[in-house]
């Protein structure tokens, strides 16, 4: 049995990755290491938490000694590293947490892998999950390729860029068998409602103002989270050591157009008059250092590993909206803070 470490598995993307690996690979033992910050929610994994090939460990990747102990306990074949502070707005108000988790935490994991693998790298992989935001902001045309020069603007993207550099440095210096991917904006179920799409859905349902930063002209390239999880699976197993793969949906939307689309979709689903939800749109002060446009060229991943998105945006968005409408309790728990007690209820008293 292969022991596989997934960090940040209680978060949005991590929970989809954990579910996929636990379900599709019964011969893997998935160890989900998560600190359970505000963004970590074990209720995301209720459907797999009792599986024999799944173990949850609460811990902080910033604690180097703890990370070393975990590597000593399980002889990990693969590391899939997703744990991070991930919200740009929070990075603007509290950058240091981003340096600690995203940079120091990543280096702790690299050190532990280097120390425990002792140069016996055959079959091992250290997979670092990163973001397209490290490339900075595009003008009206062009796409980010794997060769685009790093040009991060927010404390979040600067911390992710730094972690990417460390991962490559451990490959170049110690030959650590690393692989990296840089993905565009994800959307889907179990997404913390501080990010644009779940926040907008939550506010529309509750008839609250939908905050649109600046003019709403900023462009993001949206990918369904389950397609990201599938890309991670493919890259983990078939990607070449030392390589980086860009992941994206070829799906660019101006924020304001995306919000209008969501409003009209929800008008139909909630049996409201067309235009009713759009009246909630409220333009607010722009984000500091707001990147104008992100767009990914994912042709390397398509040509070398055969990955393409499985759903259109219309399909993915409809599935997503339906999930939030059907899982009102999940949103309620997250917004009220009740989900924070799940760990104590499920793991301590058992
Ligand atoms: P998220 O914020 O939903 O989840 C992050 C998880 O990491 C949480 O469960 C949290 O508890 C855990 N965590 C945070 N600090 C930790 C620490 N010090 N020790 C252990 N666990 C800790 O994030 P997400 O959106 O799921 O993103 C996951 C990864 O994917 C991140 O590395 C992010 O940079 C990257 N990424 C995200 C997107 C996106 O659109 N969300 C796009 C591309 C790449
Ligand atoms: P976000 O979901 O925070 O992702 P990122 O900043 O990592 O791309 O934001 C997506 C886009 O939506 C970004 O251009 C900022 C904008 N935005 C708003 O207009 N209003 C909001 O309330 C939020 C959270 C984001």
GROMACS .gro file of C-alpha atoms and ligand atoms in nm:
model
  419
    1UNK     CA    1   0.000   0.000   0.000
    2UNK     CA    2   0.132   0.344  -0.095
    3UNK     CA    3   0.107   0.615   0.171
    4UNK     CA    4   0.009   0.945   0.008
    5UNK     CA    5   0.023   1.276   0.194
    6UNK     CA    6  -0.230   1.537   0.087
    7UNK     CA    7  -0.188   1.872   0.263
    8UNK     CA    8  -0.483   2.111   0.288
    9UNK     CA    9  -0.728   1.829   0.214
   10UNK     CA   10  -1.008   1.987   0.419
   11UNK     CA   11  -1.012   2.296   0.197
   12UNK     CA   12  -1.197   2.360  -0.125
   13UNK     CA   13  -0.974   2.197  -0.389
   14UNK     CA   14  -0.802   1.964  -0.141
   15UNK     CA   15  -1.131   1.799  -0.044
   16UNK     CA   16  -1.203   1.719  -0.410
   17UNK     CA   17  -0.851   1.578  -0.450
   18UNK     CA   18  -0.883   1.366  -0.134
   19UNK     CA   19  -1.224   1.232  -0.240
   20UNK     CA   20  -1.090   1.141  -0.583
   21UNK     CA   21  -0.777   0.965  -0.453
   22UNK     CA   22  -0.958   0.780  -0.170
   23UNK     CA   23  -1.230   0.660  -0.408
   24UNK     CA   24  -1.027   0.578  -0.718
   25UNK     CA   25  -0.718   0.429  -0.555
   26UNK     CA   26  -0.816   0.173  -0.288
   27UNK     CA   27  -0.451   0.061  -0.272
   28UNK     CA   28  -0.342   0.409  -0.159
   29UNK     CA   29  -0.359   0.518   0.203
   30UNK     CA   30  -0.445   0.889   0.191
   31UNK     CA   31  -0.322   1.093   0.487
   32UNK     CA   32  -0.493   1.432   0.491
   33UNK     CA   33  -0.284   1.681   0.689
   34UNK     CA   34  -0.474   2.001   0.762
   35UNK     CA   35  -0.454   2.271   1.027
   36UNK     CA   36  -0.827   2.342   0.994
   37UNK     CA   37  -0.798   2.716   0.962
   38UNK     CA   38  -1.121   2.905   0.889
   39UNK     CA   39  -1.093   2.760   0.532
   40UNK     CA   40  -1.067   2.397   0.641
   41UNK     CA   41  -1.396   2.217   0.686
   42UNK     CA   42  -1.406   1.845   0.758
   43UNK     CA   43  -1.773   1.834   0.669
   44UNK     CA   44  -1.643   1.859   0.309
   45UNK     CA   45  -1.524   1.499   0.345
   46UNK     CA   46  -1.813   1.339   0.535
   47UNK     CA   47  -1.871   1.090   0.254
   48UNK     CA   48  -1.520   0.940   0.275
   49UNK     CA   49  -1.414   1.001   0.635
   50UNK     CA   50  -1.486   0.644   0.745
   51UNK     CA   51  -1.306   0.477   0.453
   52UNK     CA   52  -1.029   0.237   0.558
   53UNK     CA   53  -0.777   0.398   0.325
   54UNK     CA   54  -0.823   0.748   0.470
   55UNK     CA   55  -0.667   0.912   0.778
   56UNK     CA   56  -0.711   1.270   0.892
   57UNK     CA   57  -0.429   1.436   1.085
   58UNK     CA   58  -0.471   1.782   1.231
   59UNK     CA   59  -0.145   1.974   1.218
   60UNK     CA   60   0.040   2.280   1.099
   61UNK     CA   61   0.292   2.262   0.813
   62UNK     CA   62   0.471   2.557   0.972
   63UNK     CA   63   0.572   2.324   1.259
   64UNK     CA   64   0.884   2.166   1.109
   65UNK     CA   65   0.935   1.907   1.386
   66UNK     CA   66   0.577   1.786   1.355
   67UNK     CA   67   0.610   1.754   0.976
   68UNK     CA   68   0.932   1.553   1.016
   69UNK     CA   69   0.756   1.318   1.263
   70UNK     CA   70   0.471   1.260   1.021
   71UNK     CA   71   0.717   1.166   0.744
   72UNK     CA   72   0.891   0.929   0.986
   73UNK     CA   73   0.558   0.766   1.077
   74UNK     CA   74   0.440   0.714   0.719
   75UNK     CA   75   0.687   0.640   0.446
   76UNK     CA   76   0.511   0.862   0.192
   77UNK     CA   77   0.544   0.767  -0.174
   78UNK     CA   78   0.368   1.081  -0.293
   79UNK     CA   79   0.314   1.426  -0.145
   80UNK     CA   80   0.036   1.639  -0.295
   81UNK     CA   81   0.079   1.981  -0.140
   82UNK     CA   82  -0.225   2.208  -0.145
   83UNK     CA   83  -0.224   2.361   0.205
   84UNK     CA   84  -0.204   2.737   0.176
   85UNK     CA   85  -0.355   3.063   0.276
   86UNK     CA   86  -0.545   3.127  -0.045
   87UNK     CA   87  -0.748   3.448  -0.034
   88UNK     CA   88  -0.597   3.760  -0.193
   89UNK     CA   89  -0.800   4.005   0.018
   90UNK     CA   90  -0.681   3.839   0.341
   91UNK     CA   91  -0.322   3.854   0.215
   92UNK     CA   92  -0.357   4.229   0.177
   93UNK     CA   93  -0.462   4.270   0.541
   94UNK     CA   94  -0.233   4.003   0.690
   95UNK     CA   95   0.063   3.914   0.465
   96UNK     CA   96   0.278   3.746   0.730
   97UNK     CA   97   0.044   3.445   0.767
   98UNK     CA   98   0.088   3.390   0.393
   99UNK     CA   99   0.466   3.392   0.427
  100UNK     CA  100   0.447   3.144   0.715
  101UNK     CA  101   0.214   2.887   0.563
  102UNK     CA  102   0.286   2.928   0.193
  103UNK     CA  103   0.663   2.976   0.209
  104UNK     CA  104   0.789   2.836   0.542
  105UNK     CA  105   0.531   2.555   0.540
  106UNK     CA  106   0.632   2.450   0.188
  107UNK     CA  107   1.002   2.453   0.276
  108UNK     CA  108   0.929   2.240   0.585
  109UNK     CA  109   0.759   1.980   0.363
  110UNK     CA  110   1.047   1.990   0.112
  111UNK     CA  111   1.297   1.942   0.395
  112UNK     CA  112   1.102   1.649   0.538
  113UNK     CA  113   1.079   1.479   0.197
  114UNK     CA  114   1.450   1.535   0.136
  115UNK     CA  115   1.543   1.406   0.481
  116UNK     CA  116   1.322   1.096   0.479
  117UNK     CA  117   1.364   0.995   0.118
  118UNK     CA  118   1.745   1.013   0.163
  119UNK     CA  119   1.815   1.033  -0.209
  120UNK     CA  120   1.611   0.714  -0.274
  121UNK     CA  121   1.376   0.887  -0.510
  122UNK     CA  122   1.265   0.599  -0.732
  123UNK     CA  123   0.884   0.615  -0.767
  124UNK     CA  124   0.851   0.913  -0.531
  125UNK     CA  125   0.685   1.244  -0.614
  126UNK     CA  126   0.655   1.581  -0.445
  127UNK     CA  127   0.367   1.756  -0.621
  128UNK     CA  128   0.329   2.128  -0.552
  129UNK     CA  129  -0.009   2.279  -0.641
  130UNK     CA  130   0.018   2.644  -0.740
  131UNK     CA  131  -0.170   2.923  -0.908
  132UNK     CA  132  -0.162   3.124  -1.232
  133UNK     CA  133  -0.152   3.440  -1.018
  134UNK     CA  134   0.228   3.404  -0.993
  135UNK     CA  135   0.249   3.521  -1.356
  136UNK     CA  136   0.095   3.858  -1.277
  137UNK     CA  137  -0.158   4.036  -1.493
  138UNK     CA  138  -0.222   4.019  -1.870
  139UNK     CA  139  -0.332   4.297  -2.102
  140UNK     CA  140  -0.623   4.249  -2.343
  141UNK     CA  141  -0.449   3.968  -2.532
  142UNK     CA  142  -0.211   3.678  -2.468
  143UNK     CA  143  -0.209   3.376  -2.240
  144UNK     CA  144   0.012   3.255  -1.954
  145UNK     CA  145   0.240   2.972  -2.066
  146UNK     CA  146   0.480   2.772  -1.849
  147UNK     CA  147   0.757   3.006  -1.973
  148UNK     CA  148   0.585   3.331  -1.872
  149UNK     CA  149   0.806   3.532  -1.637
  150UNK     CA  150   0.689   3.545  -1.277
  151UNK     CA  151   0.547   3.886  -1.182
  152UNK     CA  152   0.331   3.851  -0.871
  153UNK     CA  153   0.147   4.157  -0.739
  154UNK     CA  154  -0.042   4.054  -0.426
  155UNK     CA  155   0.112   3.920  -0.105
  156UNK     CA  156  -0.075   3.594  -0.183
  157UNK     CA  157   0.073   3.555  -0.531
  158UNK     CA  158   0.418   3.667  -0.407
  159UNK     CA  159   0.410   3.394  -0.140
  160UNK     CA  160   0.299   3.130  -0.391
  161UNK     CA  161   0.570   3.245  -0.636
  162UNK     CA  162   0.827   3.214  -0.361
  163UNK     CA  163   0.710   2.861  -0.274
  164UNK     CA  164   0.728   2.761  -0.643
  165UNK     CA  165   1.089   2.885  -0.656
  166UNK     CA  166   1.178   2.680  -0.348
  167UNK     CA  167   1.022   2.367  -0.498
  168UNK     CA  168   1.227   2.411  -0.817
  169UNK     CA  169   1.539   2.490  -0.613
  170UNK     CA  170   1.503   2.158  -0.424
  171UNK     CA  171   1.483   1.980  -0.758
  172UNK     CA  172   1.784   2.159  -0.903
  173UNK     CA  173   1.995   2.142  -0.586
  174UNK     CA  174   1.900   1.806  -0.431
  175UNK     CA  175   1.732   1.636  -0.729
  176UNK     CA  176   1.410   1.608  -0.527
  177UNK     CA  177   1.151   1.452  -0.766
  178UNK     CA  178   0.913   1.747  -0.789
  179UNK     CA  179   0.630   1.830  -1.024
  180UNK     CA  180   0.430   2.154  -1.025
  181UNK     CA  181   0.109   2.288  -1.170
  182UNK     CA  182  -0.026   2.641  -1.196
  183UNK     CA  183  -0.402   2.658  -1.227
  184UNK     CA  184  -0.654   2.931  -1.305
  185UNK     CA  185  -0.951   3.025  -1.081
  186UNK     CA  186  -1.157   2.728  -0.967
  187UNK     CA  187  -1.530   2.713  -0.899
  188UNK     CA  188  -1.753   2.435  -0.770
  189UNK     CA  189  -1.901   2.281  -0.457
  190UNK     CA  190  -1.754   2.324  -0.105
  191UNK     CA  191  -1.602   2.665  -0.187
  192UNK     CA  192  -1.569   2.904   0.107
  193UNK     CA  193  -1.809   3.195   0.046
  194UNK     CA  194  -1.542   3.464   0.062
  195UNK     CA  195  -1.445   3.394  -0.301
  196UNK     CA  196  -1.642   3.555  -0.583
  197UNK     CA  197  -1.871   3.275  -0.707
  198UNK     CA  198  -1.988   3.120  -0.376
  199UNK     CA  199  -2.013   3.467  -0.219
  200UNK     CA  200  -2.232   3.588  -0.504
  201UNK     CA  201  -2.455   3.277  -0.488
  202UNK     CA  202  -2.492   3.313  -0.112
  203UNK     CA  203  -2.576   3.683  -0.136
  204UNK     CA  204  -2.821   3.638  -0.423
  205UNK     CA  205  -3.007   3.362  -0.238
  206UNK     CA  206  -3.026   3.583   0.074
  207UNK     CA  207  -3.106   3.901  -0.123
  208UNK     CA  208  -2.791   4.074  -0.001
  209UNK     CA  209  -2.578   4.319  -0.204
  210UNK     CA  210  -2.332   4.149  -0.443
  211UNK     CA  211  -2.004   4.342  -0.411
  212UNK     CA  212  -1.829   4.396  -0.744
  213UNK     CA  213  -1.480   4.544  -0.711
  214UNK     CA  214  -1.400   4.851  -0.923
  215UNK     CA  215  -1.576   4.847  -1.260
  216UNK     CA  216  -1.614   4.469  -1.277
  217UNK     CA  217  -1.405   4.461  -1.597
  218UNK     CA  218  -1.138   4.229  -1.451
  219UNK     CA  219  -1.115   3.896  -1.629
  220UNK     CA  220  -1.067   3.550  -1.475
  221UNK     CA  221  -1.036   3.211  -1.649
  222UNK     CA  222  -1.270   2.974  -1.462
  223UNK     CA  223  -1.220   2.598  -1.425
  224UNK     CA  224  -1.457   2.348  -1.260
  225UNK     CA  225  -1.286   2.221  -0.945
  226UNK     CA  226  -1.344   1.853  -1.030
  227UNK     CA  227  -1.158   1.906  -1.357
  228UNK     CA  228  -0.871   2.053  -1.156
  229UNK     CA  229  -0.873   1.749  -0.925
  230UNK     CA  230  -0.865   1.521  -1.232
  231UNK     CA  231  -0.574   1.720  -1.378
  232UNK     CA  232  -0.386   1.680  -1.047
  233UNK     CA  233  -0.447   1.304  -1.062
  234UNK     CA  234  -0.313   1.289  -1.420
  235UNK     CA  235  -0.006   1.503  -1.345
  236UNK     CA  236   0.072   1.313  -1.025
  237UNK     CA  237   0.081   0.985  -1.214
  238UNK     CA  238   0.202   1.082  -1.561
  239UNK     CA  239   0.375   1.420  -1.531
  240UNK     CA  240   0.750   1.437  -1.588
  241UNK     CA  241   0.978   1.508  -1.292
  242UNK     CA  242   1.096   1.868  -1.275
  243UNK     CA  243   0.818   1.988  -1.505
  244UNK     CA  244   0.545   2.248  -1.462
  245UNK     CA  245   0.198   2.218  -1.616
  246UNK     CA  246  -0.047   2.504  -1.658
  247UNK     CA  247  -0.411   2.409  -1.597
  248UNK     CA  248  -0.700   2.621  -1.722
  249UNK     CA  249  -1.046   2.615  -1.866
  250UNK     CA  250  -1.013   2.835  -2.181
  251UNK     CA  251  -1.301   3.012  -2.018
  252UNK     CA  252  -1.249   3.384  -1.968
  253UNK     CA  253  -1.518   3.596  -1.807
  254UNK     CA  254  -1.533   3.958  -1.701
  255UNK     CA  255  -1.646   3.961  -1.338
  256UNK     CA  256  -1.952   4.171  -1.415
  257UNK     CA  257  -2.067   3.940  -1.697
  258UNK     CA  258  -2.018   3.637  -1.476
  259UNK     CA  259  -2.221   3.795  -1.196
  260UNK     CA  260  -2.500   3.886  -1.440
  261UNK     CA  261  -2.503   3.527  -1.567
  262UNK     CA  262  -2.530   3.395  -1.212
  263UNK     CA  263  -2.810   3.641  -1.135
  264UNK     CA  264  -3.014   3.531  -1.433
  265UNK     CA  265  -2.951   3.160  -1.361
  266UNK     CA  266  -3.067   3.209  -1.002
  267UNK     CA  267  -3.369   3.416  -1.107
  268UNK     CA  268  -3.485   3.108  -1.297
  269UNK     CA  269  -3.399   2.857  -1.023
  270UNK     CA  270  -3.557   3.068  -0.748
  271UNK     CA  271  -3.862   3.160  -0.960
  272UNK     CA  272  -3.781   3.528  -0.940
  273UNK     CA  273  -3.862   3.789  -1.202
  274UNK     CA  274  -3.581   3.825  -1.463
  275UNK     CA  275  -3.357   4.110  -1.340
  276UNK     CA  276  -3.458   4.081  -0.975
  277UNK     CA  277  -3.125   3.936  -0.856
  278UNK     CA  278  -2.919   4.171  -1.077
  279UNK     CA  279  -3.064   4.462  -0.881
  280UNK     CA  280  -2.844   4.341  -0.592
  281UNK     CA  281  -2.521   4.419  -0.786
  282UNK     CA  282  -2.328   4.685  -0.596
  283UNK     CA  283  -2.003   4.836  -0.722
  284UNK     CA  284  -1.756   4.881  -0.436
  285UNK     CA  285  -1.404   5.018  -0.390
  286UNK     CA  286  -1.150   4.828  -0.601
  287UNK     CA  287  -0.906   4.578  -0.450
  288UNK     CA  288  -0.554   4.724  -0.404
  289UNK     CA  289  -0.316   4.600  -0.675
  290UNK     CA  290  -0.607   4.425  -0.851
  291UNK     CA  291  -0.476   4.212  -1.142
  292UNK     CA  292  -0.672   4.292  -1.459
  293UNK     CA  293  -0.670   3.968  -1.652
  294UNK     CA  294  -0.567   3.603  -1.607
  295UNK     CA  295  -0.584   3.349  -1.890
  296UNK     CA  296  -0.409   3.015  -1.919
  297UNK     CA  297  -0.258   2.831  -2.213
  298UNK     CA  298  -0.307   2.466  -2.105
  299UNK     CA  299  -0.186   2.315  -2.433
  300UNK     CA  300   0.119   2.145  -2.275
  301UNK     CA  301  -0.109   1.947  -2.043
  302UNK     CA  302  -0.340   1.861  -2.333
  303UNK     CA  303  -0.065   1.764  -2.579
  304UNK     CA  304   0.161   1.574  -2.338
  305UNK     CA  305  -0.085   1.418  -2.093
  306UNK     CA  306  -0.417   1.430  -2.281
  307UNK     CA  307  -0.610   1.634  -2.022
  308UNK     CA  308  -0.894   1.863  -2.127
  309UNK     CA  309  -1.184   1.998  -1.918
  310UNK     CA  310  -1.481   1.758  -1.902
  311UNK     CA  311  -1.762   2.013  -1.871
  312UNK     CA  312  -1.854   2.340  -2.037
  313UNK     CA  313  -1.883   2.645  -1.814
  314UNK     CA  314  -2.262   2.642  -1.850
  315UNK     CA  315  -2.275   2.279  -1.728
  316UNK     CA  316  -2.026   2.335  -1.447
  317UNK     CA  317  -2.194   2.653  -1.325
  318UNK     CA  318  -2.537   2.490  -1.324
  319UNK     CA  319  -2.404   2.190  -1.125
  320UNK     CA  320  -2.242   2.437  -0.885
  321UNK     CA  321  -2.552   2.651  -0.833
  322UNK     CA  322  -2.764   2.337  -0.787
  323UNK     CA  323  -2.518   2.209  -0.524
  324UNK     CA  324  -2.536   2.530  -0.319
  325UNK     CA  325  -2.915   2.537  -0.342
  326UNK     CA  326  -2.937   2.171  -0.233
  327UNK     CA  327  -2.678   2.218   0.044
  328UNK     CA  328  -2.819   2.518   0.217
  329UNK     CA  329  -2.709   2.371   0.554
  330UNK     CA  330  -2.345   2.360   0.441
  331UNK     CA  331  -2.354   2.731   0.352
  332UNK     CA  332  -2.541   2.811   0.672
  333UNK     CA  333  -2.283   2.624   0.884
  334UNK     CA  334  -1.994   2.794   0.711
  335UNK     CA  335  -2.133   3.143   0.737
  336UNK     CA  336  -2.240   3.099   1.100
  337UNK     CA  337  -1.906   2.943   1.201
  338UNK     CA  338  -2.074   2.621   1.323
  339UNK     CA  339  -1.852   2.411   1.096
  340UNK     CA  340  -1.560   2.494   1.329
  341UNK     CA  341  -1.710   2.258   1.589
  342UNK     CA  342  -1.722   1.963   1.349
  343UNK     CA  343  -1.368   1.851   1.433
  344UNK     CA  344  -1.436   1.841   1.807
  345UNK     CA  345  -1.764   1.654   1.753
  346UNK     CA  346  -1.628   1.401   1.503
  347UNK     CA  347  -1.272   1.345   1.610
  348UNK     CA  348  -1.221   1.421   1.975
  349UNK     CA  349  -1.520   1.258   2.141
  350UNK     CA  350  -1.515   0.948   1.923
  351LIG     P1  351  -0.854   2.678   0.072
  351LIG     O1  352  -0.820   2.807   0.138
  351LIG     O2  353  -0.997   2.643   0.045
  351LIG     O3  354  -0.793   2.557   0.157
  351LIG     C1  355  -0.666   2.561   0.214
  351LIG     C2  356  -0.656   2.448   0.316
  351LIG     O4  357  -0.524   2.452   0.373
  351LIG     C3  358  -0.754   2.462   0.432
  351LIG     O5  359  -0.817   2.337   0.458
  351LIG     C4  360  -0.668   2.505   0.549
  351LIG     O6  361  -0.717   2.460   0.675
  351LIG     C5  362  -0.535   2.439   0.515
  351LIG     N1  363  -0.421   2.510   0.576
  351LIG     C6  364  -0.398   2.643   0.576
  351LIG     N2  365  -0.286   2.670   0.646
  351LIG     C7  366  -0.236   2.551   0.688
  351LIG     C8  367  -0.122   2.514   0.762
  351LIG     N3  368  -0.036   2.607   0.809
  351LIG     N4  369  -0.099   2.383   0.786
  351LIG     C9  370  -0.185   2.288   0.741
  351LIG     N5  371  -0.297   2.318   0.671
  351LIG    C10  372  -0.322   2.449   0.644
  351LIG     O7  373  -0.768   2.678  -0.062
  351LIG     P2  374  -0.801   2.617  -0.205
  351LIG     O8  375  -0.876   2.717  -0.283
  351LIG     O9  376  -0.856   2.481  -0.188
  351LIG    O10  377  -0.655   2.610  -0.267
  351LIG    C11  378  -0.574   2.494  -0.248
  351LIG    C12  379  -0.442   2.516  -0.320
  351LIG    O11  380  -0.466   2.538  -0.459
  351LIG    C13  381  -0.363   2.636  -0.270
  351LIG    O12  382  -0.227   2.601  -0.267
  351LIG    C14  383  -0.390   2.743  -0.374
  351LIG    O13  384  -0.283   2.833  -0.383
  351LIG    C15  385  -0.405   2.660  -0.500
  351LIG     N6  386  -0.491   2.718  -0.605
  351LIG    C16  387  -0.618   2.760  -0.575
  351LIG    C17  388  -0.699   2.809  -0.678
  351LIG    C18  389  -0.841   2.852  -0.653
  351LIG    O14  390  -0.908   2.904  -0.743
  351LIG     N7  391  -0.897   2.832  -0.534
  351LIG    C19  392  -0.649   2.815  -0.809
  351LIG    C20  393  -0.519   2.770  -0.834
  351LIG    C21  394  -0.442   2.721  -0.731
  352LIG     P1  395  -1.152   3.585  -0.598
  352LIG     O1  396  -1.262   3.485  -0.599
  352LIG     O2  397  -1.112   3.648  -0.469
  352LIG     O3  398  -1.028   3.517  -0.670
  352LIG     P2  399  -0.885   3.583  -0.717
  352LIG     O4  400  -0.872   3.717  -0.659
  352LIG     O5  401  -0.787   3.487  -0.660
  352LIG     O6  402  -0.890   3.584  -0.866
  352LIG     O7  403  -1.192   3.704  -0.697
  352LIG     C1  404  -1.222   3.680  -0.833
  352LIG     C2  405  -1.243   3.813  -0.900
  352LIG     O8  406  -1.361   3.873  -0.847
  352LIG     C3  407  -1.132   3.913  -0.873
  352LIG     O9  408  -1.115   3.994  -0.990
  352LIG     C4  409  -1.185   3.998  -0.759
  352LIG     C5  410  -1.334   4.000  -0.784
  352LIG     N1  411  -1.421   4.006  -0.666
  352LIG     C6  412  -1.527   4.098  -0.662
  352LIG    O10  413  -1.549   4.175  -0.756
  352LIG     N2  414  -1.608   4.096  -0.553
  352LIG     C7  415  -1.589   4.013  -0.446
  352LIG    O11  416  -1.665   4.019  -0.346
  352LIG     C8  417  -1.480   3.918  -0.452
  352LIG     C9  418  -1.454   3.825  -0.338
  352LIG    C10  419  -1.399   3.919  -0.564
   0.00000   0.00000   0.00000
